[in-house]
CSV table of N, CA and C in Angstrom, one decimal:
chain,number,residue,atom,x,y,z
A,1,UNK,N,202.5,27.0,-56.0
A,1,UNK,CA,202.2,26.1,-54.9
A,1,UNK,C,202.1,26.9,-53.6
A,2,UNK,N,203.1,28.0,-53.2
A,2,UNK,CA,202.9,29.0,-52.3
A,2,UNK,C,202.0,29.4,-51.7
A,3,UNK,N,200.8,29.9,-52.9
A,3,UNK,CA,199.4,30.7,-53.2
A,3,UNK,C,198.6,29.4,-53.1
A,4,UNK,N,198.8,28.3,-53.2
A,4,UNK,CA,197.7,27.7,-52.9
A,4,UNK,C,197.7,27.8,-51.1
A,5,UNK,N,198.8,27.3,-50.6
A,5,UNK,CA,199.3,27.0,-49.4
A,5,UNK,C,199.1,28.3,-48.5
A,6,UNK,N,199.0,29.5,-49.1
A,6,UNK,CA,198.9,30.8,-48.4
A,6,UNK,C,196.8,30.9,-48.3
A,7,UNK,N,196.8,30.1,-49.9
A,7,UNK,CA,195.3,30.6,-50.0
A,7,UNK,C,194.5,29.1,-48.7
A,8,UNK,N,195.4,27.9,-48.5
A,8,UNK,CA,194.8,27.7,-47.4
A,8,UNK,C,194.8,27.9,-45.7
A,9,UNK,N,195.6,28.6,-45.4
A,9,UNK,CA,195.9,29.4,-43.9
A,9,UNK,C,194.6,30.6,-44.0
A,10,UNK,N,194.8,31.5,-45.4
A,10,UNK,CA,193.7,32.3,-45.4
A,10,UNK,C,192.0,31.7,-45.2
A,11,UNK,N,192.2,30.6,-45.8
A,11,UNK,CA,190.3,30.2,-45.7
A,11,UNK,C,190.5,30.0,-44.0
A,12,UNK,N,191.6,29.0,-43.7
A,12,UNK,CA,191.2,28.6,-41.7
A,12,UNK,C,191.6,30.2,-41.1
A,13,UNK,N,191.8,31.0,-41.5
A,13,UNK,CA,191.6,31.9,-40.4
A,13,UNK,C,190.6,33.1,-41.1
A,14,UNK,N,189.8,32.8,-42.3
A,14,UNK,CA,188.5,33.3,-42.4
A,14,UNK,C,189.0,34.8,-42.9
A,15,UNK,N,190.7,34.9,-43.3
A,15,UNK,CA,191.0,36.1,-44.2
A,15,UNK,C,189.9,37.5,-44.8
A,16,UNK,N,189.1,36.1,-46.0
A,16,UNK,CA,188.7,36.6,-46.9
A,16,UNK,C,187.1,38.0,-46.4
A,17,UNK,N,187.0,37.2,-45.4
A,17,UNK,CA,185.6,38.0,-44.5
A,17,UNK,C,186.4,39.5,-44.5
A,18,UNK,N,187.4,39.1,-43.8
A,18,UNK,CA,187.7,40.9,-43.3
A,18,UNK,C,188.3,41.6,-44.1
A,19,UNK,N,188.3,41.4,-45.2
A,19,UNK,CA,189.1,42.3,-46.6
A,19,UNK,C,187.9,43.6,-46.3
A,20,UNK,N,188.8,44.6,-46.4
A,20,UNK,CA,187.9,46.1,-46.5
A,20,UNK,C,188.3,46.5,-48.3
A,21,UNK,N,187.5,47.2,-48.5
A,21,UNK,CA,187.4,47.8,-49.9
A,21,UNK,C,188.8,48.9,-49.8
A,22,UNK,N,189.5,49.1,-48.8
A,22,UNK,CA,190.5,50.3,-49.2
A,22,UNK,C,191.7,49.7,-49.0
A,23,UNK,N,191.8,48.6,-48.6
A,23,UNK,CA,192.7,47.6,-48.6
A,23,UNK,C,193.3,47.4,-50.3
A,24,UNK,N,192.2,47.2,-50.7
A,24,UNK,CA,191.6,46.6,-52.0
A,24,UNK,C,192.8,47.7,-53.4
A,25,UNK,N,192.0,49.4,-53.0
A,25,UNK,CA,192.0,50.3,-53.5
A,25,UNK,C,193.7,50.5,-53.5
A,26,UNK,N,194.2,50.8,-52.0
A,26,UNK,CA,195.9,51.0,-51.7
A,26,UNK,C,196.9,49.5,-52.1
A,27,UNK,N,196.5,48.6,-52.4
A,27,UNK,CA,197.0,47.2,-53.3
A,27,UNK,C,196.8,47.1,-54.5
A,28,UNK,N,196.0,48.1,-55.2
A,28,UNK,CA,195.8,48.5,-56.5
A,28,UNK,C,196.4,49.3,-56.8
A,29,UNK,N,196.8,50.8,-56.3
A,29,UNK,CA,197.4,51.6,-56.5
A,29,UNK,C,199.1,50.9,-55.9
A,30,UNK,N,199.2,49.9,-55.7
A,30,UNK,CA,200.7,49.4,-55.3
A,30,UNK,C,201.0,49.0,-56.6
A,31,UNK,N,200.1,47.4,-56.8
A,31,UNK,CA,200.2,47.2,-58.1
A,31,UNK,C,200.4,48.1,-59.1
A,32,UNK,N,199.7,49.1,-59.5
A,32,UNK,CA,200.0,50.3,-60.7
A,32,UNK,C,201.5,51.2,-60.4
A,33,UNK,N,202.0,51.0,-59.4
A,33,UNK,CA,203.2,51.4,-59.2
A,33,UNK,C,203.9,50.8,-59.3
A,34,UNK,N,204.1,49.8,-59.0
A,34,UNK,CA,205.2,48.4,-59.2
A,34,UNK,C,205.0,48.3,-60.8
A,35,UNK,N,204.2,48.6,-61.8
A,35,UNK,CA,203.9,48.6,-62.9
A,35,UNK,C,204.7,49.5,-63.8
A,36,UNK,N,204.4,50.6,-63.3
A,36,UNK,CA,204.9,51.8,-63.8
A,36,UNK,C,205.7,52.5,-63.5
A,37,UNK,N,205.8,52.3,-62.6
A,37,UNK,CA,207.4,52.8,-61.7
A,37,UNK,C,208.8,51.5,-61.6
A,38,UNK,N,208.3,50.5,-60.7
A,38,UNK,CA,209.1,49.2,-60.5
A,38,UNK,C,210.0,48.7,-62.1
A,39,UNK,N,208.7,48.0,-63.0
A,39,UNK,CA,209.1,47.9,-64.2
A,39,UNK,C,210.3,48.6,-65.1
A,40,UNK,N,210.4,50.0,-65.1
A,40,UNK,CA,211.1,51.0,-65.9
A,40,UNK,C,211.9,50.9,-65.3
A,41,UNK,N,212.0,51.5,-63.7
A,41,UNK,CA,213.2,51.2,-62.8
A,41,UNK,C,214.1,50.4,-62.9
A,42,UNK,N,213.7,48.8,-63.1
A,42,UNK,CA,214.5,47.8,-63.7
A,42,UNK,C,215.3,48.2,-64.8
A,43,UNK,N,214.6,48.7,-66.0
A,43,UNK,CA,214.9,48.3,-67.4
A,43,UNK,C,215.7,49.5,-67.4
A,44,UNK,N,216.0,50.6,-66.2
A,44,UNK,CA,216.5,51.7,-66.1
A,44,UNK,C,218.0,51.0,-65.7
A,45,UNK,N,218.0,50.4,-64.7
A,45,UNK,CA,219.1,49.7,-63.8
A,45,UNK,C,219.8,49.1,-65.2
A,46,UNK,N,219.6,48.4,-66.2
A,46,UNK,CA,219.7,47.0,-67.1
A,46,UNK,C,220.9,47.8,-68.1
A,47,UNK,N,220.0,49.5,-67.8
A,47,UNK,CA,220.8,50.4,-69.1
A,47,UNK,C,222.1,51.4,-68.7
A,48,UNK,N,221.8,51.2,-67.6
A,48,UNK,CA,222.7,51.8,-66.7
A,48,UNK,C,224.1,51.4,-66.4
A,49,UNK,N,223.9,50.1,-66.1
A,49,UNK,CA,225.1,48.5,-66.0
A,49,UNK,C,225.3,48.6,-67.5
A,50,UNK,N,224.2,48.7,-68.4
A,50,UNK,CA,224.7,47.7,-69.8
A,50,UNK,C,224.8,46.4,-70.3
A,51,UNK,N,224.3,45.9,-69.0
A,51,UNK,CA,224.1,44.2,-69.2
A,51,UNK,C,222.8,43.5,-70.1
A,52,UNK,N,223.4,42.5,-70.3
A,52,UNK,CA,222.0,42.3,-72.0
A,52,UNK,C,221.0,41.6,-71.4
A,53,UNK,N,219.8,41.9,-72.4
A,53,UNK,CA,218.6,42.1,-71.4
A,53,UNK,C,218.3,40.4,-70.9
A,54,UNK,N,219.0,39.1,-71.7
A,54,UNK,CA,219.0,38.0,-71.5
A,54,UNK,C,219.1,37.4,-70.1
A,55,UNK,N,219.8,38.6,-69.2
A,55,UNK,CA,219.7,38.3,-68.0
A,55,UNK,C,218.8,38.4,-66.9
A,56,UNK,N,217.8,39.0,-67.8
A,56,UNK,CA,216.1,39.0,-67.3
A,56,UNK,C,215.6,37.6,-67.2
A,57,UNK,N,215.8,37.3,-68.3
A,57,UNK,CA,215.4,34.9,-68.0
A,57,UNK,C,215.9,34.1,-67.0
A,58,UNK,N,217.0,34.1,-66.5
A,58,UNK,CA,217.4,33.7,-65.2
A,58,UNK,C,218.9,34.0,-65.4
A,59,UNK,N,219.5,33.0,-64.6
A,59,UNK,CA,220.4,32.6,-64.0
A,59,UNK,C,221.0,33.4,-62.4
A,60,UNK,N,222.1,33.6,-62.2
A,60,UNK,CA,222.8,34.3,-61.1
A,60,UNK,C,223.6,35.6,-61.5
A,61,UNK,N,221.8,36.5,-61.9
A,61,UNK,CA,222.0,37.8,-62.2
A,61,UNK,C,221.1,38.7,-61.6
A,62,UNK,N,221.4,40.3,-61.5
A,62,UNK,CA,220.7,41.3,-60.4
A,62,UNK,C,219.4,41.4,-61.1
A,63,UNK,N,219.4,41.2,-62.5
A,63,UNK,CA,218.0,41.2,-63.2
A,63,UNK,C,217.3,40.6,-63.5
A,64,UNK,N,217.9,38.9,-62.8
A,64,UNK,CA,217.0,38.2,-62.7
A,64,UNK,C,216.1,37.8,-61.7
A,65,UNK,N,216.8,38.2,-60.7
A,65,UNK,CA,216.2,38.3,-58.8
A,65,UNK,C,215.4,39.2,-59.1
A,66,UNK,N,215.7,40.3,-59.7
A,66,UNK,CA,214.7,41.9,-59.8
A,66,UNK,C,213.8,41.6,-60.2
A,67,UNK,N,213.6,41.0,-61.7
A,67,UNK,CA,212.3,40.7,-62.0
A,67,UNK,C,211.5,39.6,-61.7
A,68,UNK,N,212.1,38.4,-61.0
A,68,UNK,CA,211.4,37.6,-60.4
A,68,UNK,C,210.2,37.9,-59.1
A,69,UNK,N,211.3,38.9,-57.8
A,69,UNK,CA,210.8,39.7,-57.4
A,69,UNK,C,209.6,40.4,-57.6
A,70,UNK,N,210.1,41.3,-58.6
A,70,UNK,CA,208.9,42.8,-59.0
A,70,UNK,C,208.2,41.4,-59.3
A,71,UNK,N,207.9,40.8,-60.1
A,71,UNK,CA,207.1,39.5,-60.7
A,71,UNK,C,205.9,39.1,-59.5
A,72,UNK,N,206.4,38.9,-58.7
A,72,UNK,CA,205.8,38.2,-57.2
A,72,UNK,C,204.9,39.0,-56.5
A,73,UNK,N,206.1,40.1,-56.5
A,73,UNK,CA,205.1,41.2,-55.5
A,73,UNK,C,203.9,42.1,-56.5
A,74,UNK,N,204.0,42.5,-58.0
A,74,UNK,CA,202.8,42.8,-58.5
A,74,UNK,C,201.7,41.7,-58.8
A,75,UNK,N,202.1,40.5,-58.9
A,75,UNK,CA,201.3,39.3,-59.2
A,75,UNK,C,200.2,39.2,-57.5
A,76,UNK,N,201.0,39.3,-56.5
A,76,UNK,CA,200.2,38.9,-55.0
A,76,UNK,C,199.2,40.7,-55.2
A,77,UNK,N,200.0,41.6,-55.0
A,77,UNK,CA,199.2,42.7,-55.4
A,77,UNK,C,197.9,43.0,-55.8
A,78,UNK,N,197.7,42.2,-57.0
A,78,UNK,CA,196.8,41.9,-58.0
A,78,UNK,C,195.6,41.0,-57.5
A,79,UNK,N,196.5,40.5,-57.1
A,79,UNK,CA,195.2,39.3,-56.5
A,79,UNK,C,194.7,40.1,-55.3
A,80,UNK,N,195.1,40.5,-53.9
A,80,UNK,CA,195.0,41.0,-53.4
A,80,UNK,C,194.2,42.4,-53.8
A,81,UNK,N,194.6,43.1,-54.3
A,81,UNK,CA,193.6,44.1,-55.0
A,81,UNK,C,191.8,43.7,-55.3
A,82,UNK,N,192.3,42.6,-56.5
A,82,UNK,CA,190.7,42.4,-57.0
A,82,UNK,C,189.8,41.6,-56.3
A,83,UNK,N,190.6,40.1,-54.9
A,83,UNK,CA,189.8,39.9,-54.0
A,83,UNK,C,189.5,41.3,-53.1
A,84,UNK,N,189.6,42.1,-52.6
A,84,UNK,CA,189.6,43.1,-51.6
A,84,UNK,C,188.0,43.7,-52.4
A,85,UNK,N,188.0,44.6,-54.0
A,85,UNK,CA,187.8,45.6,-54.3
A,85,UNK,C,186.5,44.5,-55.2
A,86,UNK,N,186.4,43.3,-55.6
A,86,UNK,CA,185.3,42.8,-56.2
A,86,UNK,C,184.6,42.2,-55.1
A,87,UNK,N,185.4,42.1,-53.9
A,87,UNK,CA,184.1,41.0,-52.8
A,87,UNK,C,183.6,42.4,-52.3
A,88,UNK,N,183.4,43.6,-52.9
A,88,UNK,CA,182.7,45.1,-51.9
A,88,UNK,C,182.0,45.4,-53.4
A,89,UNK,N,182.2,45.4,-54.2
A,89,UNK,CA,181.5,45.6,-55.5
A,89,UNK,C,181.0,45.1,-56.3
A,90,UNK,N,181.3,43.5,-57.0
A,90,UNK,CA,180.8,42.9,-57.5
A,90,UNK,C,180.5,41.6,-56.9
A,91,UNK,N,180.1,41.0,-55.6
A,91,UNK,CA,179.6,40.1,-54.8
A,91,UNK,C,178.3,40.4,-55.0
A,92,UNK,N,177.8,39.6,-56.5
A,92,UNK,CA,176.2,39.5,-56.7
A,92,UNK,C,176.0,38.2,-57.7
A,93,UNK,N,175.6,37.9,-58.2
A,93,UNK,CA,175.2,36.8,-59.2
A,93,UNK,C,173.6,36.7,-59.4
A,94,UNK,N,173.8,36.4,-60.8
A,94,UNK,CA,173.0,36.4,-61.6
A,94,UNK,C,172.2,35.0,-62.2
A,95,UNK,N,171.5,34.6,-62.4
A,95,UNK,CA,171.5,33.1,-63.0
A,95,UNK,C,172.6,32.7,-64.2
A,96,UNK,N,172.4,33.4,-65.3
A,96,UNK,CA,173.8,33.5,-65.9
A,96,UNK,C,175.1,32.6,-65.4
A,97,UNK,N,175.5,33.8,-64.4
A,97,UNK,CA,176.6,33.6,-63.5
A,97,UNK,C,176.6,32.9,-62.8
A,98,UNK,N,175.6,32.4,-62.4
A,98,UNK,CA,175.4,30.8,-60.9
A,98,UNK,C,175.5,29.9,-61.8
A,99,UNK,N,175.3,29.9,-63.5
A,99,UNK,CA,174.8,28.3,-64.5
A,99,UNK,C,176.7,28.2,-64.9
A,100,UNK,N,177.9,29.5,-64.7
A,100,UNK,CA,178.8,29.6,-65.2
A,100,UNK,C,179.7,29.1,-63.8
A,101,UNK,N,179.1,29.4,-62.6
A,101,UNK,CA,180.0,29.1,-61.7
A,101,UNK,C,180.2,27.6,-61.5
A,102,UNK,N,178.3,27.1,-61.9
A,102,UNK,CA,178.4,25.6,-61.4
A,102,UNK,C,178.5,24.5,-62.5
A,103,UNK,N,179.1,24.9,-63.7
A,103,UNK,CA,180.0,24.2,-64.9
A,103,UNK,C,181.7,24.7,-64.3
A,104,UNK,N,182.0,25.2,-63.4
A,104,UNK,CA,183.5,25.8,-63.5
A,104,UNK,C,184.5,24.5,-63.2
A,105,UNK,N,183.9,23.9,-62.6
A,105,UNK,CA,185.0,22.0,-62.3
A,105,UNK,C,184.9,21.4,-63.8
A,106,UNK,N,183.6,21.2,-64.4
A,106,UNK,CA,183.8,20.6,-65.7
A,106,UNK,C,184.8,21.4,-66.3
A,107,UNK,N,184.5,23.0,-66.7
A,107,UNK,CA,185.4,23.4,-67.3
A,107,UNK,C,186.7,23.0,-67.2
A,108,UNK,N,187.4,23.2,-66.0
A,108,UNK,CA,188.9,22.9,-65.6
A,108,UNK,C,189.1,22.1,-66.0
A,109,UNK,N,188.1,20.7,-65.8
A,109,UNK,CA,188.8,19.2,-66.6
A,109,UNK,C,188.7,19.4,-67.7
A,110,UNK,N,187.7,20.3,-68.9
A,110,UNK,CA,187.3,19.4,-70.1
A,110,UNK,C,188.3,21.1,-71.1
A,111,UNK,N,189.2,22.2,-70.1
A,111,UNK,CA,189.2,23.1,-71.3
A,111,UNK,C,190.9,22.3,-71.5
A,112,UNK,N,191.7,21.6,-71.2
A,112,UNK,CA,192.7,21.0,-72.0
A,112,UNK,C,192.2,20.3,-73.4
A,113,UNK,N,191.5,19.9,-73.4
A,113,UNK,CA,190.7,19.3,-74.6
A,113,UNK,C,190.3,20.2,-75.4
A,114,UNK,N,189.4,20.7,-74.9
A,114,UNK,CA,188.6,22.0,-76.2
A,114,UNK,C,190.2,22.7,-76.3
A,115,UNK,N,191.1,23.0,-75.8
A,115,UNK,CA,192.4,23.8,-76.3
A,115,UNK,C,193.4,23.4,-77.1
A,116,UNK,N,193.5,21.9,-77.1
A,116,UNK,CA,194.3,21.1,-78.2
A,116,UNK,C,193.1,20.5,-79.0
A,117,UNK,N,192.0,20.5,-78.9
A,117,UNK,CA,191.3,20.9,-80.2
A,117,UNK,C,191.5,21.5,-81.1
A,118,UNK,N,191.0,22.9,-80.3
A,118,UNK,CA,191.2,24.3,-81.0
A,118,UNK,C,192.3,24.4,-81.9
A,119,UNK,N,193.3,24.0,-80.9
A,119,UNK,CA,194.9,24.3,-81.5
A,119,UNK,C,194.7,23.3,-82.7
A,120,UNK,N,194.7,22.5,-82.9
A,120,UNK,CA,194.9,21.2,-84.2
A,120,UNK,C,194.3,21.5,-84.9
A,121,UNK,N,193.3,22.1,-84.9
A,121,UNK,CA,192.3,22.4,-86.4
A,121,UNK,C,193.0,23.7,-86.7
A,122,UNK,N,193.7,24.2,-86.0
A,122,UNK,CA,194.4,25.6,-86.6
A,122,UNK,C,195.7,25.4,-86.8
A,123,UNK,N,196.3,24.4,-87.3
A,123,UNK,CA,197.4,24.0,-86.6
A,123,UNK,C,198.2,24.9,-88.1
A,124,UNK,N,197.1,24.4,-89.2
A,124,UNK,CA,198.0,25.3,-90.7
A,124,UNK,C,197.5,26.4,-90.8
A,125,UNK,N,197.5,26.9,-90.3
A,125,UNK,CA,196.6,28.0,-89.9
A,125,UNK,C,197.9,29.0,-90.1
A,126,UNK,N,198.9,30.0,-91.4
A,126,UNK,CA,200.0,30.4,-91.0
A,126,UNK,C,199.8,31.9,-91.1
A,127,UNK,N,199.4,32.6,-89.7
A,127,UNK,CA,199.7,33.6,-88.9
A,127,UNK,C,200.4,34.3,-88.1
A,128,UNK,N,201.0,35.0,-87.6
A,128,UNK,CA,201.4,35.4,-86.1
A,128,UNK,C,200.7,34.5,-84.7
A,129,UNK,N,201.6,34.2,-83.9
A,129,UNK,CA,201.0,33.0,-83.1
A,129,UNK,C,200.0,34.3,-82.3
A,130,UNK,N,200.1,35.5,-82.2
A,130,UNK,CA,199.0,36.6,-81.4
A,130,UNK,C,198.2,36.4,-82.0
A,131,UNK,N,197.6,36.8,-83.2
A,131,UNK,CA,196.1,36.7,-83.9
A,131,UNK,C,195.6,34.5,-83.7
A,132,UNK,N,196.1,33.6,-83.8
A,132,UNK,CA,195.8,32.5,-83.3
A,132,UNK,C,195.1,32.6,-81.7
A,133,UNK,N,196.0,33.0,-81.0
A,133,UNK,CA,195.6,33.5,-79.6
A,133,UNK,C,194.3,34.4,-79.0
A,134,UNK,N,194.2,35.3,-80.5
A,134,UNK,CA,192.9,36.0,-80.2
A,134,UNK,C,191.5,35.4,-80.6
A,135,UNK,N,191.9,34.2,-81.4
A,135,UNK,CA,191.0,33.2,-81.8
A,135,UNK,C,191.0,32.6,-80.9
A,136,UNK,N,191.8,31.4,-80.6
A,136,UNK,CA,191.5,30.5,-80.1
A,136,UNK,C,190.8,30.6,-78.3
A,137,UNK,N,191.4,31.6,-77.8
A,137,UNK,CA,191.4,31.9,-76.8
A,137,UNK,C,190.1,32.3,-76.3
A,138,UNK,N,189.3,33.3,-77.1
A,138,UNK,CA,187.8,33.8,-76.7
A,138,UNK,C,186.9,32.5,-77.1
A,139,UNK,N,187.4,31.6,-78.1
A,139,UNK,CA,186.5,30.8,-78.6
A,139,UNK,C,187.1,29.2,-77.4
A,140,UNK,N,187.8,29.2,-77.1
A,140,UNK,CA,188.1,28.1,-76.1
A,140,UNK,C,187.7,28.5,-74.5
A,141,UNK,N,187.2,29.4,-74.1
A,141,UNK,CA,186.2,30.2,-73.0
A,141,UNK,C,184.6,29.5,-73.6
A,142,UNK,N,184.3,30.0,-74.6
A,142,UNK,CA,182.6,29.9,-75.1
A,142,UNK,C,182.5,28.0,-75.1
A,143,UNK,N,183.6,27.4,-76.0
A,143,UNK,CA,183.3,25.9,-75.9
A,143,UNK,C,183.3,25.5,-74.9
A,144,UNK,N,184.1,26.0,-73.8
A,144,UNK,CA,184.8,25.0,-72.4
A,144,UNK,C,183.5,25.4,-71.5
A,145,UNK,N,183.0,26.4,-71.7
A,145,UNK,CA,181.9,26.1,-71.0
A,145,UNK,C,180.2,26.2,-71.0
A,146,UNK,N,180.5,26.2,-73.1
A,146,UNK,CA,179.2,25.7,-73.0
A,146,UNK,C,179.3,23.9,-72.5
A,147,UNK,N,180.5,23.5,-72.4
A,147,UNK,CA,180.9,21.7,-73.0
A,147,UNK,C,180.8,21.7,-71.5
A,148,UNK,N,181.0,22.2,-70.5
A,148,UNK,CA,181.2,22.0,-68.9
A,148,UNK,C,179.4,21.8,-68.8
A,149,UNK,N,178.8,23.0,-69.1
A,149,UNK,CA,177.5,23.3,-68.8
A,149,UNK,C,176.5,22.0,-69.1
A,150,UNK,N,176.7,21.2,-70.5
A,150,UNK,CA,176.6,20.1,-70.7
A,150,UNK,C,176.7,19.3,-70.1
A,151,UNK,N,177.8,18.8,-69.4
A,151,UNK,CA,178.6,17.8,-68.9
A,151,UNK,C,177.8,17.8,-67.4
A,152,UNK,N,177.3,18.6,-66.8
A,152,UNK,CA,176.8,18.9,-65.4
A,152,UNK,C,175.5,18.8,-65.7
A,153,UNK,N,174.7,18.6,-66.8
A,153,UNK,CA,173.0,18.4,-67.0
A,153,UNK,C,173.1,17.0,-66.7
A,154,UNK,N,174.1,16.1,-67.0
A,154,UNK,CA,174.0,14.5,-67.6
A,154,UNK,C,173.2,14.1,-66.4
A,155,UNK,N,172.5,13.2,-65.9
A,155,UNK,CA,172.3,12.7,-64.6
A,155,UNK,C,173.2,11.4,-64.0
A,156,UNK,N,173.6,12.2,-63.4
A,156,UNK,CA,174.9,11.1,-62.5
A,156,UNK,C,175.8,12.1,-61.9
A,157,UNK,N,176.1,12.5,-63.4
A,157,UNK,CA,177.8,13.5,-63.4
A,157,UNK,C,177.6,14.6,-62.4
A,158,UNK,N,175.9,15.0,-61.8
A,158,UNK,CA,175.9,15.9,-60.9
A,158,UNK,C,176.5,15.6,-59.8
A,159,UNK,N,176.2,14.4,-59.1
A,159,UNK,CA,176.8,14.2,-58.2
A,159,UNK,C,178.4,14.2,-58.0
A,160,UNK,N,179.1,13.8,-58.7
A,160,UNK,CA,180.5,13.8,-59.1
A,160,UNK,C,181.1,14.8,-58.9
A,161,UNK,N,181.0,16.1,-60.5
A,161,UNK,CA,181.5,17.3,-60.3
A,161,UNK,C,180.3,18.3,-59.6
């Protein structure tokens, strides 16, 4: 809710225009440090104390502020990073990409469906829930928006979504 609320102050004061590409580059290299450094650091602290790692899930413990924390600041990072470093490098579109941008509302409404689809026809499906995930997941992308791309031909529904 935050990041919506942050992402609407940014649209009214036109944020996204003045992102520079090195902005982009030193919030990337933050991220990859809060990664590789931040991360261990924790798990360094956790072994240090000796306290069990269950105190990473919550409650009113140092390791669970810590990684909620580290959590926040590499997550904004990230975002920050790849708005900064794709609106300098990949700010182009293709038809492809204009026919995928302008099914992206169908998608949002119709991939809960195509996902408990997916899931139910695999439901006996008895695997590791990872290999289900590597199915279901590339293949609930391809239906959601061939099914959006659909949904936006209908004549009416243009107007709508």
């Amino acid at each position: 809710m935050l990041l919506f609320v942050f992402g609407l102050i940014a649209a009214n004061n036109n944020w996204l225009a003045q992102t520079e590409y090195k902005q982009g580059k030193l919030m990337a290299w933050f991220a990859v440090a809060t990664i590789f450094i931040g991360f261990p650091a924790m798990y360094a602290i956790k072994v240090t104390l000796n306290n069990p790692t269950e105190w990473f899930n919550g409650g009113l413990h140092l390791e669970a502020a810590m990684y909620a924390f580290w959590e926040q600041f590499t997550g904004v990072a990230i975002i920050v990073a790849l708005l900064c470093i794709c609106k300098h490098t990949w700010n182009t579109q293709s038809k492809f990409m204009r026919g995928l941008s302008r099914s992206a509302f169908a998608v949002y409404i119709l991939h809960p469906f195509v996902l408990i689809s997916l899931s139910m026809l695999l439901i006996n499906w008895q695997v590791d829930p990872i290999y289900k995930l590597l199915v279901v997941a590339p293949l609930g992308i391809i239906i959601s928006f061939s099914l959006g791309g659909l949904v936006v031909r209908i004549p009416g529904v243009n107007r709508i979504i």
